[in-house]
Coordinates of C-alpha atoms in Angstrom, one line a residue:
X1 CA 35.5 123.1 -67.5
X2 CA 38.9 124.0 -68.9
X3 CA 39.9 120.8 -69.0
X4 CA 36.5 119.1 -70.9
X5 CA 37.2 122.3 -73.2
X6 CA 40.9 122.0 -74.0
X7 CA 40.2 118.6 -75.1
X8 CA 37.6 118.8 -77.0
X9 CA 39.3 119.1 -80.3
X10 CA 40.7 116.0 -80.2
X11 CA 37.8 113.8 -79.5
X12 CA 37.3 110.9 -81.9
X13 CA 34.3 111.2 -84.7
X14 CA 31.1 109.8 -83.1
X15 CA 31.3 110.8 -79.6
X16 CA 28.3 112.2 -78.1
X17 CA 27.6 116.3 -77.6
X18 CA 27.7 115.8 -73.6
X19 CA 31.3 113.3 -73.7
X20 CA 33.1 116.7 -72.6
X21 CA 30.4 117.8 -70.4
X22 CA 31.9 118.5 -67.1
X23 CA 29.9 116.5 -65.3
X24 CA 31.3 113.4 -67.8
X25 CA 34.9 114.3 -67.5
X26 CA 34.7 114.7 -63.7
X27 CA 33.0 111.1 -63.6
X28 CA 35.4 109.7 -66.3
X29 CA 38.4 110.9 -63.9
X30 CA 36.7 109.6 -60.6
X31 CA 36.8 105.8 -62.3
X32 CA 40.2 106.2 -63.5
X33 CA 41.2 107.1 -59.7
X34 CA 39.3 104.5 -58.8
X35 CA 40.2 101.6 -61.1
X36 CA 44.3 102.5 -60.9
X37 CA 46.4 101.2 -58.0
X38 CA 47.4 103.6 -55.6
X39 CA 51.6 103.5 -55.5
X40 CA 53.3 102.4 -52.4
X41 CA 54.8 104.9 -50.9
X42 CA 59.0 104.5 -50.3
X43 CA 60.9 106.1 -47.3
X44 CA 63.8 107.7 -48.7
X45 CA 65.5 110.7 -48.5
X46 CA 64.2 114.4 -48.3
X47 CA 63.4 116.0 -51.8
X48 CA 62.6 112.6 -53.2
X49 CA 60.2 112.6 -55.9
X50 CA 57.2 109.8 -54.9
X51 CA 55.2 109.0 -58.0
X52 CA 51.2 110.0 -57.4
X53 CA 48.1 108.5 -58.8
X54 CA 47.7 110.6 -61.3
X55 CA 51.2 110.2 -62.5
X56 CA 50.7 106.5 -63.0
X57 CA 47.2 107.1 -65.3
X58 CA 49.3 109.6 -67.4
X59 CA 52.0 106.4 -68.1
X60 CA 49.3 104.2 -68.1
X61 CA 46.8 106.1 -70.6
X62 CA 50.5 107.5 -73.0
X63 CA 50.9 103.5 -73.0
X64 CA 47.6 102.9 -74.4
X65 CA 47.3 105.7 -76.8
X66 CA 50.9 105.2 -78.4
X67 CA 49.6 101.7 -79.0
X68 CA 46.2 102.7 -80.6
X69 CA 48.9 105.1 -82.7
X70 CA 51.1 102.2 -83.6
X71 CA 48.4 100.1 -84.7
X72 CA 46.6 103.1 -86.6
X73 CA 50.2 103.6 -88.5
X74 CA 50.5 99.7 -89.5
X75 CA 46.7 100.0 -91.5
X76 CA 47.8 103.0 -92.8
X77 CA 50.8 101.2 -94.3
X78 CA 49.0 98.0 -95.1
X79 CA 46.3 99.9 -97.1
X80 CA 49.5 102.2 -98.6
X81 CA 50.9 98.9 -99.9
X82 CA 47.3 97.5 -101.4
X83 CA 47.2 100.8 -103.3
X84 CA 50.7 100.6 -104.4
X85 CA 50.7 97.4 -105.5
X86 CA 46.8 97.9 -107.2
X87 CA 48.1 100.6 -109.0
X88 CA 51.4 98.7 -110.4
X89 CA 48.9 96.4 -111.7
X90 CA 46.7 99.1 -113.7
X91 CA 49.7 100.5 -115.2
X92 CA 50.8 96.9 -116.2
X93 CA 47.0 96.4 -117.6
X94 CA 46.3 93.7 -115.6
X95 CA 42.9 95.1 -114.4
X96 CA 41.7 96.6 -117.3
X97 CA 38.6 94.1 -116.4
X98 CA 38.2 96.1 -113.6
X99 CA 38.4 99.5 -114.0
X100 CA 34.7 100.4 -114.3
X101 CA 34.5 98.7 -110.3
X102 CA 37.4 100.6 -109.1
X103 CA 35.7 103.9 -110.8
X104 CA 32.9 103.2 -108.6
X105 CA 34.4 102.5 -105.5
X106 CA 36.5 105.5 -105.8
X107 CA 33.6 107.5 -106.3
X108 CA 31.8 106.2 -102.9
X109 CA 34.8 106.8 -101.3
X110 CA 34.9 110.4 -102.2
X111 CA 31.1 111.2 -101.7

């Protein structure tokens, strides 16, 4: 429960109300146990630390969320550019034709 609840704020828009049920997370956990390659164990000295399955979904979901981030970060710039470089060519009165349209887009946007 504490988990489905700690993460909970950080759920993406869309999800439905029983995604952090604890029923869901505890079936969402058992597939990722399931699905991920148990390591191989190494002989080694005392006090050695043998990576578990759960250590290896950790790297493997911090992999996959730092790329979702990285992609999310090279919209946000390409749509930062767009702007940028619309808004160059209002100034310059190049899109004076245009205006009314970019009103109205604006406007959806912000309803």
């Amino acid at each position: 429960v504490s988990v489905s609840r700690a993460i909970k704020p950080f759920a993406e828009p869309g999800r439905p109300p029983d995604w952090f049920s604890q029923k869901h997370c505890a079936s969402q956990y058992s597939e990722l146990l399931e699905t991920t390659e148990t390591p191989k164990r190494k002989r080694g000295e005392k006090g050695e630390v043998v990576e578990t399955v759960e250590d290896v979904i950790v790297r493997k979901l911090t992999a996959e969320r730092v790329e979702e981030l990285k992609k999310m970060i090279k919209e946000t710039q390409e749509k930062y550019r767009q702007l940028k470089k619309d808004a160059e060519l209002i100034q310059a009165g190049h899109m004076d034709n245009r205006l009314e349209e970019l009103c109205n887009e604006i406007m959806m946007c912000v309803i």
